[in-house]
Amino acid sequence: MLRTIDQAGDLRGKRVILRVDFNVPLNQGQISDDGRIRAALPTIKLLLEAGAKLVIASHLGRPEGRDDGFSLSPVAARLSELLETKVAFVSETVGELVSQAVASLSDGQALILENLRFNSGEASKDANAREAFARELAALGDVLVSDGFGVSHRKQASVYELAKILPSFAGLLIQAELNILQTLTENPDRPYTVVLGGSKVSDKLGVIQNLLPKVDRLLIGGGMLFTFLASQGLKVGKSLLEADQLDRVGGFFDEAARLGVEIVLPTDVVVANRFAADAEYEVVRSSAIEESRFGSEAIGLDIGPAAAEHFAAMIRSSRTVFWNGPMGVFEFDNFANGTKVVAEALSLVEGISVVGGGDSAAAVRKLGFSENAYSHISTGGGASLEFLEGKSLPGLEVLND
Ligand code: ADP
Ligand code: MG
């Protein structure tokens, strides 16, 4: 059983380390999507109201050592705004300066440490190095509340080793994420539709493998679509193609037929002459990509309008929908239609609608859909996929009795 925050006892006056996932996208020092910060607020508020001395810790990006471009300082500022109370920022991860700052916290006050990845121990491949860093972190707290769902699939010092040293409990976000993902794997209302897109087919093979026996239909879009089309013998021009996965992908069609599951490929696609926001483009049948005016140079950048409508109808007639991966290169306006139509259809589902994946979640917000229109927008791309693949997540395992 998962140890949860409500089992942590009286936290008044206790030093609580809260590991969150504040790995937000930054654009020239500005946070372009604060979804992950907002998702941590319920746990933060709960701990502050309980009178804890709160030490918030996160990583951001993949800096190798100290790198000011990845400082958590803008995150501290944004968090202070959202909480409407000052969260002090400490420019180190461990050590004397941090100990002093923690010692000066009052009950119900919070500070946030600098990016954990500035310390090479955090993500080291060497378990001893991770453990050494975890011991330094442990000296700062009495209890660990682990709530960084987006990093729970990683064996990192603050996620894994630290949880073995301090009494450790799952926060509210991890609990919410697990609840919804369990519904998707254990007892979904039917029809159950999974929509997959995004760029890399190889990232998603495990999920397809594990979900195929559980779903009623699997809709395929995004860059991975072209490996699916090619596995059926179609020509895809210069579209994304993972040639080494053709056999495996082809095998899914046999498997689906055996299970009575429908794999739905788009009947039309939008192809362009190059990968650019202002590329020339044209809608063609999926079976006629190289008959477009771009010939064998055609690059598929979105599902077509007919496919988008067909996908939307299948989504809206479902009781449970999980969507991961944009349907096209939504970052370019001309190729955002498929993603937009699918995002809207999900927002109208009467039943459970879950968006997983960093880019998919960002797409929903960028396209202006209200987060409240979905049952759940997962903060963990890799973590939610690994959970749905049936893998065990080390950062959650370690919170189990
Ligand atoms: P998520 O983060 O939601 O799991 P992915 O990281 O797998 O999604 O994929 C997101 C990326 O896939 C987006 O940046 C998008 O531009 C890209 N993408 C979608 N369709 C295509 C396509 N047809 N060709 C190339 N890239 C694509
Ligand atoms: Mg992504």
mmCIF file of N, CA and C in Angstrom, residues 224-320:
data_model
loop_
_atom_site.group_PDB
_atom_site.id
_atom_site.type_symbol
_atom_site.label_atom_id
_atom_site.label_comp_id
_atom_site.label_asym_id
_atom_site.label_seq_id
_atom_site.Cartn_x
_atom_site.Cartn_y
_atom_site.Cartn_z
ATOM 1 N N MET A 224 3.987 9.455 -35.618
ATOM 2 C CA MET A 224 4.058 7.994 -35.593
ATOM 3 C C MET A 224 3.129 7.331 -36.585
ATOM 4 N N LEU A 225 2.136 8.113 -37.007
ATOM 5 C CA LEU A 225 1.176 7.614 -37.983
ATOM 6 C C LEU A 225 1.848 7.036 -39.236
ATOM 7 N N PHE A 226 2.968 7.660 -39.638
ATOM 8 C CA PHE A 226 3.551 7.284 -40.929
ATOM 9 C C PHE A 226 4.249 5.926 -40.871
ATOM 10 N N THR A 227 4.713 5.557 -39.696
ATOM 11 C CA THR A 227 5.247 4.200 -39.551
ATOM 12 C C THR A 227 4.097 3.191 -39.640
ATOM 13 N N PHE A 228 2.941 3.580 -39.107
ATOM 14 C CA PHE A 228 1.764 2.703 -39.221
ATOM 15 C C PHE A 228 1.342 2.551 -40.691
ATOM 16 N N LEU A 229 1.286 3.683 -41.402
ATOM 17 C CA LEU A 229 0.887 3.621 -42.816
ATOM 18 C C LEU A 229 1.885 2.779 -43.613
ATOM 19 N N ALA A 230 3.174 3.023 -43.357
ATOM 20 C CA ALA A 230 4.200 2.296 -44.098
ATOM 21 C C ALA A 230 4.126 0.790 -43.803
ATOM 22 N N SER A 231 3.747 0.454 -42.574
ATOM 23 C CA SER A 231 3.651 -0.978 -42.232
ATOM 24 C C SER A 231 2.538 -1.652 -43.024
ATOM 25 N N GLN A 232 1.616 -0.839 -43.558
ATOM 26 C CA GLN A 232 0.533 -1.372 -44.387
ATOM 27 C C GLN A 232 0.883 -1.273 -45.871
ATOM 28 N N GLY A 233 2.142 -0.982 -46.153
ATOM 29 C CA GLY A 233 2.612 -0.975 -47.537
ATOM 30 C C GLY A 233 2.420 0.350 -48.259
ATOM 31 N N LEU A 234 2.034 1.410 -47.539
ATOM 32 C CA LEU A 234 1.815 2.697 -48.207
ATOM 33 C C LEU A 234 3.099 3.520 -48.252
ATOM 34 N N LYS A 235 3.169 4.404 -49.259
ATOM 35 C CA LYS A 235 4.336 5.286 -49.383
ATOM 36 C C LYS A 235 4.099 6.560 -48.577
ATOM 37 N N VAL A 236 5.116 7.045 -47.870
ATOM 38 C CA VAL A 236 4.904 8.190 -46.975
ATOM 39 C C VAL A 236 5.833 9.366 -47.272
ATOM 40 N N GLY A 237 6.487 9.373 -48.439
ATOM 41 C CA GLY A 237 7.348 10.495 -48.807
ATOM 42 C C GLY A 237 8.458 10.683 -47.791
ATOM 43 N N LYS A 238 8.636 11.956 -47.389
ATOM 44 C CA LYS A 238 9.719 12.274 -46.440
ATOM 45 C C LYS A 238 9.173 12.421 -45.005
ATOM 46 N N SER A 239 7.981 11.871 -44.775
ATOM 47 C CA SER A 239 7.402 11.947 -43.426
ATOM 48 C C SER A 239 8.262 11.176 -42.444
ATOM 49 N N LEU A 240 8.053 11.459 -41.150
ATOM 50 C CA LEU A 240 8.750 10.704 -40.097
ATOM 51 C C LEU A 240 8.515 9.224 -40.314
ATOM 52 N N LEU A 241 9.575 8.435 -40.229
ATOM 53 C CA LEU A 241 9.410 6.996 -40.408
ATOM 54 C C LEU A 241 10.465 6.290 -39.584
ATOM 55 N N GLU A 242 10.032 5.355 -38.764
ATOM 56 C CA GLU A 242 10.997 4.538 -38.030
ATOM 57 C C GLU A 242 11.000 3.152 -38.669
ATOM 58 N N ALA A 243 11.896 3.008 -39.639
ATOM 59 C CA ALA A 243 11.913 1.802 -40.472
ATOM 60 C C ALA A 243 12.157 0.537 -39.653
ATOM 61 N N ASP A 244 12.932 0.674 -38.570
ATOM 62 C CA ASP A 244 13.242 -0.528 -37.780
ATOM 63 C C ASP A 244 12.054 -0.998 -36.940
ATOM 64 N N GLN A 245 10.963 -0.223 -36.943
ATOM 65 C CA GLN A 245 9.797 -0.633 -36.145
ATOM 66 C C GLN A 245 8.658 -1.175 -37.012
ATOM 67 N N LEU A 246 8.893 -1.258 -38.321
ATOM 68 C CA LEU A 246 7.790 -1.622 -39.226
ATOM 69 C C LEU A 246 7.188 -2.986 -38.890
ATOM 70 N N ASP A 247 8.031 -3.950 -38.577
ATOM 71 C CA ASP A 247 7.518 -5.294 -38.300
ATOM 72 C C ASP A 247 6.679 -5.313 -37.034
ATOM 73 N N ARG A 248 7.210 -4.653 -36.012
ATOM 74 C CA ARG A 248 6.503 -4.628 -34.732
ATOM 75 C C ARG A 248 5.151 -3.939 -34.891
ATOM 76 N N VAL A 249 5.158 -2.798 -35.602
ATOM 77 C CA VAL A 249 3.915 -2.052 -35.805
ATOM 78 C C VAL A 249 2.934 -2.875 -36.645
ATOM 79 N N GLY A 250 3.446 -3.516 -37.686
ATOM 80 C CA GLY A 250 2.593 -4.384 -38.504
ATOM 81 C C GLY A 250 1.952 -5.468 -37.646
ATOM 82 N N GLY A 251 2.715 -5.986 -36.709
ATOM 83 C CA GLY A 251 2.214 -7.037 -35.813
ATOM 84 C C GLY A 251 1.025 -6.588 -34.982
ATOM 85 N N PHE A 252 0.964 -5.297 -34.674
ATOM 86 C CA PHE A 252 -0.162 -4.790 -33.877
ATOM 87 C C PHE A 252 -1.500 -4.980 -34.609
ATOM 88 N N PHE A 253 -1.446 -4.913 -35.941
ATOM 89 C CA PHE A 253 -2.693 -5.075 -36.695
ATOM 90 C C PHE A 253 -3.220 -6.506 -36.568
ATOM 91 N N ASP A 254 -2.320 -7.483 -36.604
ATOM 92 C CA ASP A 254 -2.734 -8.883 -36.430
ATOM 93 C C ASP A 254 -3.291 -9.094 -35.030
ATOM 94 N N GLU A 255 -2.539 -8.536 -34.065
ATOM 95 C CA GLU A 255 -2.937 -8.651 -32.672
ATOM 96 C C GLU A 255 -4.328 -8.029 -32.450
ATOM 97 N N ALA A 256 -4.530 -6.854 -33.035
ATOM 98 C CA ALA A 256 -5.811 -6.146 -32.880
ATOM 99 C C ALA A 256 -6.947 -6.969 -33.489
ATOM 100 N N ALA A 257 -6.693 -7.551 -34.650
ATOM 101 C CA ALA A 257 -7.733 -8.347 -35.310
ATOM 102 C C ALA A 257 -8.102 -9.533 -34.422
ATOM 103 N N ARG A 258 -7.102 -10.152 -33.830
ATOM 104 C CA ARG A 258 -7.323 -11.297 -32.951
ATOM 105 C C ARG A 258 -8.158 -10.888 -31.722
ATOM 106 N N LEU A 259 -7.884 -9.681 -31.208
ATOM 107 C CA LEU A 259 -8.559 -9.209 -29.989
ATOM 108 C C LEU A 259 -9.904 -8.533 -30.271
ATOM 109 N N GLY A 260 -10.203 -8.294 -31.536
ATOM 110 C CA GLY A 260 -11.424 -7.569 -31.871
ATOM 111 C C GLY A 260 -11.314 -6.079 -31.573
ATOM 112 N N VAL A 261 -10.090 -5.556 -31.584
ATOM 113 C CA VAL A 261 -9.860 -4.135 -31.342
ATOM 114 C C VAL A 261 -9.659 -3.446 -32.685
ATOM 115 N N GLU A 262 -10.203 -2.237 -32.783
ATOM 116 C CA GLU A 262 -10.092 -1.485 -34.027
ATOM 117 C C GLU A 262 -8.887 -0.545 -33.959
ATOM 118 N N ILE A 263 -7.945 -0.668 -34.899
ATOM 119 C CA ILE A 263 -6.899 0.354 -35.019
ATOM 120 C C ILE A 263 -7.338 1.276 -36.144
ATOM 121 N N VAL A 264 -7.546 2.554 -35.800
ATOM 122 C CA VAL A 264 -8.080 3.489 -36.792
ATOM 123 C C VAL A 264 -6.975 4.428 -37.278
ATOM 124 N N LEU A 265 -6.677 4.377 -38.565
ATOM 125 C CA LEU A 265 -5.704 5.298 -39.159
ATOM 126 C C LEU A 265 -6.470 6.389 -39.901
ATOM 127 N N PRO A 266 -5.913 7.586 -39.980
ATOM 128 C CA PRO A 266 -6.596 8.675 -40.688
ATOM 129 C C PRO A 266 -6.767 8.340 -42.174
ATOM 130 N N THR A 267 -7.904 8.745 -42.730
ATOM 131 C CA THR A 267 -8.112 8.515 -44.152
ATOM 132 C C THR A 267 -7.447 9.603 -44.986
ATOM 133 N N ASP A 268 -7.213 10.761 -44.371
ATOM 134 C CA ASP A 268 -6.517 11.825 -45.100
ATOM 135 C C ASP A 268 -5.464 12.481 -44.204
ATOM 136 N N VAL A 269 -4.482 13.099 -44.836
ATOM 137 C CA VAL A 269 -3.406 13.766 -44.092
ATOM 138 C C VAL A 269 -3.073 15.093 -44.769
ATOM 139 N N VAL A 270 -2.427 15.987 -43.990
ATOM 140 C CA VAL A 270 -1.949 17.248 -44.554
ATOM 141 C C VAL A 270 -0.457 17.078 -44.821
ATOM 142 N N VAL A 271 -0.063 17.237 -46.074
ATOM 143 C CA VAL A 271 1.359 17.117 -46.409
ATOM 144 C C VAL A 271 1.919 18.486 -46.801
ATOM 145 N N ALA A 272 3.228 18.656 -46.572
ATOM 146 C CA ALA A 272 3.877 19.933 -46.854
ATOM 147 C C ALA A 272 5.149 19.691 -47.653
ATOM 148 N N ASN A 273 5.690 20.783 -48.218
ATOM 149 C CA ASN A 273 6.930 20.631 -48.989
ATOM 150 C C ASN A 273 8.165 20.672 -48.098
ATOM 151 N N ARG A 274 8.008 21.203 -46.875
ATOM 152 C CA ARG A 274 9.115 21.175 -45.939
ATOM 153 C C ARG A 274 8.590 21.333 -44.520
ATOM 154 N N PHE A 275 9.484 21.141 -43.549
ATOM 155 C CA PHE A 275 9.095 21.212 -42.142
ATOM 156 C C PHE A 275 9.254 22.656 -41.679
ATOM 157 N N ALA A 276 8.207 23.465 -41.854
ATOM 158 C CA ALA A 276 8.306 24.878 -41.498
ATOM 159 C C ALA A 276 6.911 25.452 -41.310
ATOM 160 N N ALA A 277 6.817 26.503 -40.504
ATOM 161 C CA ALA A 277 5.520 27.125 -40.225
ATOM 162 C C ALA A 277 4.879 27.664 -41.507
ATOM 163 N N ASP A 278 5.716 28.151 -42.441
ATOM 164 C CA ASP A 278 5.154 28.754 -43.655
ATOM 165 C C ASP A 278 5.313 27.847 -44.874
ATOM 166 N N ALA A 279 5.416 26.545 -44.628
ATOM 167 C CA ALA A 279 5.546 25.593 -45.745
ATOM 168 C C ALA A 279 4.272 25.601 -46.599
ATOM 169 N N GLU A 280 4.423 25.257 -47.889
ATOM 170 C CA GLU A 280 3.244 25.029 -48.728
ATOM 171 C C GLU A 280 2.642 23.696 -48.332
ATOM 172 N N TYR A 281 1.306 23.593 -48.408
ATOM 173 C CA TYR A 281 0.705 22.334 -47.979
ATOM 174 C C TYR A 281 -0.539 21.988 -48.775
ATOM 175 N N GLU A 282 -0.983 20.755 -48.603
ATOM 176 C CA GLU A 282 -2.116 20.235 -49.355
ATOM 177 C C GLU A 282 -2.693 19.024 -48.610
ATOM 178 N N VAL A 283 -4.006 18.834 -48.718
ATOM 179 C CA VAL A 283 -4.648 17.667 -48.090
ATOM 180 C C VAL A 283 -4.730 16.545 -49.115
ATOM 181 N N VAL A 284 -4.288 15.356 -48.723
ATOM 182 C CA VAL A 284 -4.371 14.198 -49.637
ATOM 183 C C VAL A 284 -4.905 12.979 -48.887
ATOM 184 N N ARG A 285 -5.354 11.987 -49.671
ATOM 185 C CA ARG A 285 -5.707 10.713 -49.042
ATOM 186 C C ARG A 285 -4.428 10.087 -48.476
ATOM 187 N N SER A 286 -4.555 9.377 -47.365
ATOM 188 C CA SER A 286 -3.380 8.769 -46.740
ATOM 189 C C SER A 286 -2.707 7.762 -47.666
ATOM 190 N N SER A 287 -3.497 7.213 -48.582
ATOM 191 C CA SER A 287 -2.944 6.221 -49.510
ATOM 192 C C SER A 287 -2.307 6.873 -50.723
ATOM 193 N N ALA A 288 -2.326 8.218 -50.785
ATOM 194 C CA ALA A 288 -1.836 8.891 -51.988
ATOM 195 C C ALA A 288 -0.865 10.023 -51.653
ATOM 196 N N ILE A 289 -0.076 9.833 -50.610
ATOM 197 C CA ILE A 289 0.824 10.897 -50.156
ATOM 198 C C ILE A 289 1.792 11.326 -51.261
ATOM 199 N N GLU A 290 2.341 10.365 -51.967
ATOM 200 C CA GLU A 290 3.337 10.712 -52.998
ATOM 201 C C GLU A 290 2.692 11.149 -54.306
ATOM 202 N N GLU A 291 1.342 11.125 -54.336
ATOM 203 C CA GLU A 291 0.650 11.679 -55.512
ATOM 204 C C GLU A 291 0.291 13.143 -55.279
ATOM 205 N N SER A 292 0.685 13.714 -54.150
ATOM 206 C CA SER A 292 0.473 15.141 -53.922
ATOM 207 C C SER A 292 1.416 15.911 -54.844
ATOM 208 N N ARG A 293 1.256 17.236 -54.901
ATOM 209 C CA ARG A 293 2.119 17.993 -55.822
ATOM 210 C C ARG A 293 3.569 18.000 -55.359
ATOM 211 N N PHE A 294 3.811 17.540 -54.146
ATOM 212 C CA PHE A 294 5.198 17.487 -53.676
ATOM 213 C C PHE A 294 5.853 16.136 -53.958
ATOM 214 N N GLY A 295 5.067 15.225 -54.518
ATOM 215 C CA GLY A 295 5.602 13.922 -54.895
ATOM 216 C C GLY A 295 6.266 13.202 -53.735
ATOM 217 N N SER A 296 7.427 12.616 -53.989
ATOM 218 C CA SER A 296 8.095 11.825 -52.946
ATOM 219 C C SER A 296 8.773 12.715 -51.908
ATOM 220 N N GLU A 297 8.699 14.061 -52.125
ATOM 221 C CA GLU A 297 9.254 15.006 -51.134
ATOM 222 C C GLU A 297 8.227 15.364 -50.054
ATOM 223 N N ALA A 298 6.989 14.887 -50.197
ATOM 224 C CA ALA A 298 5.905 15.287 -49.283
ATOM 225 C C ALA A 298 6.194 14.860 -47.846
ATOM 226 N N ILE A 299 5.946 15.795 -46.927
ATOM 227 C CA ILE A 299 6.109 15.496 -45.493
ATOM 228 C C ILE A 299 4.746 15.637 -44.818
ATOM 229 N N GLY A 300 4.289 14.574 -44.181
ATOM 230 C CA GLY A 300 3.000 14.634 -43.480
ATOM 231 C C GLY A 300 3.149 15.361 -42.165
ATOM 232 N N LEU A 301 2.379 16.460 -41.990
ATOM 233 C CA LEU A 301 2.535 17.263 -40.771
ATOM 234 C C LEU A 301 1.265 17.330 -39.927
ATOM 235 N N ASP A 302 0.170 16.742 -40.419
ATOM 236 C CA ASP A 302 -1.056 16.721 -39.607
ATOM 237 C C ASP A 302 -1.988 15.662 -40.171
ATOM 238 N N ILE A 303 -2.953 15.229 -39.345
ATOM 239 C CA ILE A 303 -4.015 14.403 -39.904
ATOM 240 C C ILE A 303 -4.938 15.340 -40.690
ATOM 241 N N GLY A 304 -5.644 14.802 -41.667
ATOM 242 C CA GLY A 304 -6.490 15.641 -42.523
ATOM 243 C C GLY A 304 -7.799 16.004 -41.838
ATOM 244 N N PRO A 305 -8.553 16.939 -42.435
ATOM 245 C CA PRO A 305 -9.809 17.395 -41.820
ATOM 246 C C PRO A 305 -10.868 16.299 -41.723
ATOM 247 N N ALA A 306 -10.945 15.419 -42.714
ATOM 248 C CA ALA A 306 -11.954 14.346 -42.642
ATOM 249 C C ALA A 306 -11.590 13.393 -41.512
ATOM 250 N N ALA A 307 -10.302 13.060 -41.407
ATOM 251 C CA ALA A 307 -9.848 12.167 -40.335
ATOM 252 C C ALA A 307 -10.104 12.798 -38.977
ATOM 253 N N ALA A 308 -9.845 14.100 -38.876
ATOM 254 C CA ALA A 308 -10.033 14.774 -37.595
ATOM 255 C C ALA A 308 -11.492 14.672 -37.158
ATOM 256 N N GLU A 309 -12.418 14.889 -38.114
ATOM 257 C CA GLU A 309 -13.848 14.794 -37.768
ATOM 258 C C GLU A 309 -14.222 13.373 -37.374
ATOM 259 N N HIS A 310 -13.687 12.405 -38.104
ATOM 260 C CA HIS A 310 -13.956 10.996 -37.800
ATOM 261 C C HIS A 310 -13.424 10.641 -36.402
ATOM 262 N N PHE A 311 -12.212 11.082 -36.108
ATOM 263 C CA PHE A 311 -11.626 10.842 -34.775
ATOM 264 C C PHE A 311 -12.514 11.488 -33.699
ATOM 265 N N ALA A 312 -12.950 12.721 -33.978
ATOM 266 C CA ALA A 312 -13.748 13.448 -32.986
ATOM 267 C C ALA A 312 -15.037 12.694 -32.673
ATOM 268 N N ALA A 313 -15.655 12.141 -33.723
ATOM 269 C CA ALA A 313 -16.910 11.409 -33.506
ATOM 270 C C ALA A 313 -16.650 10.159 -32.659
ATOM 271 N N MET A 314 -15.555 9.471 -32.927
ATOM 272 C CA MET A 314 -15.253 8.265 -32.146
ATOM 273 C C MET A 314 -14.927 8.609 -30.695
ATOM 274 N N ILE A 315 -14.251 9.727 -30.512
ATOM 275 C CA ILE A 315 -13.908 10.149 -29.154
ATOM 276 C C ILE A 315 -15.179 10.506 -28.383
ATOM 277 N N ARG A 316 -16.050 11.290 -29.034
ATOM 278 C CA ARG A 316 -17.233 11.768 -28.323
ATOM 279 C C ARG A 316 -18.217 10.657 -28.011
ATOM 280 N N SER A 317 -18.168 9.571 -28.767
ATOM 281 C CA SER A 317 -19.081 8.458 -28.467
ATOM 282 C C SER A 317 -18.456 7.474 -27.473
ATOM 283 N N SER A 318 -17.326 7.846 -26.876
ATOM 284 C CA SER A 318 -16.671 6.963 -25.906
ATOM 285 C C SER A 318 -17.018 7.378 -24.488
ATOM 286 N N ARG A 319 -16.862 6.447 -23.554
ATOM 287 C CA ARG A 319 -17.083 6.748 -22.139
ATOM 288 C C ARG A 319 -15.761 6.982 -21.413
ATOM 289 N N THR A 320 -14.678 6.458 -22.007
ATOM 290 C CA THR A 320 -13.351 6.665 -21.437
ATOM 291 C C THR A 320 -12.389 6.946 -22.583
#
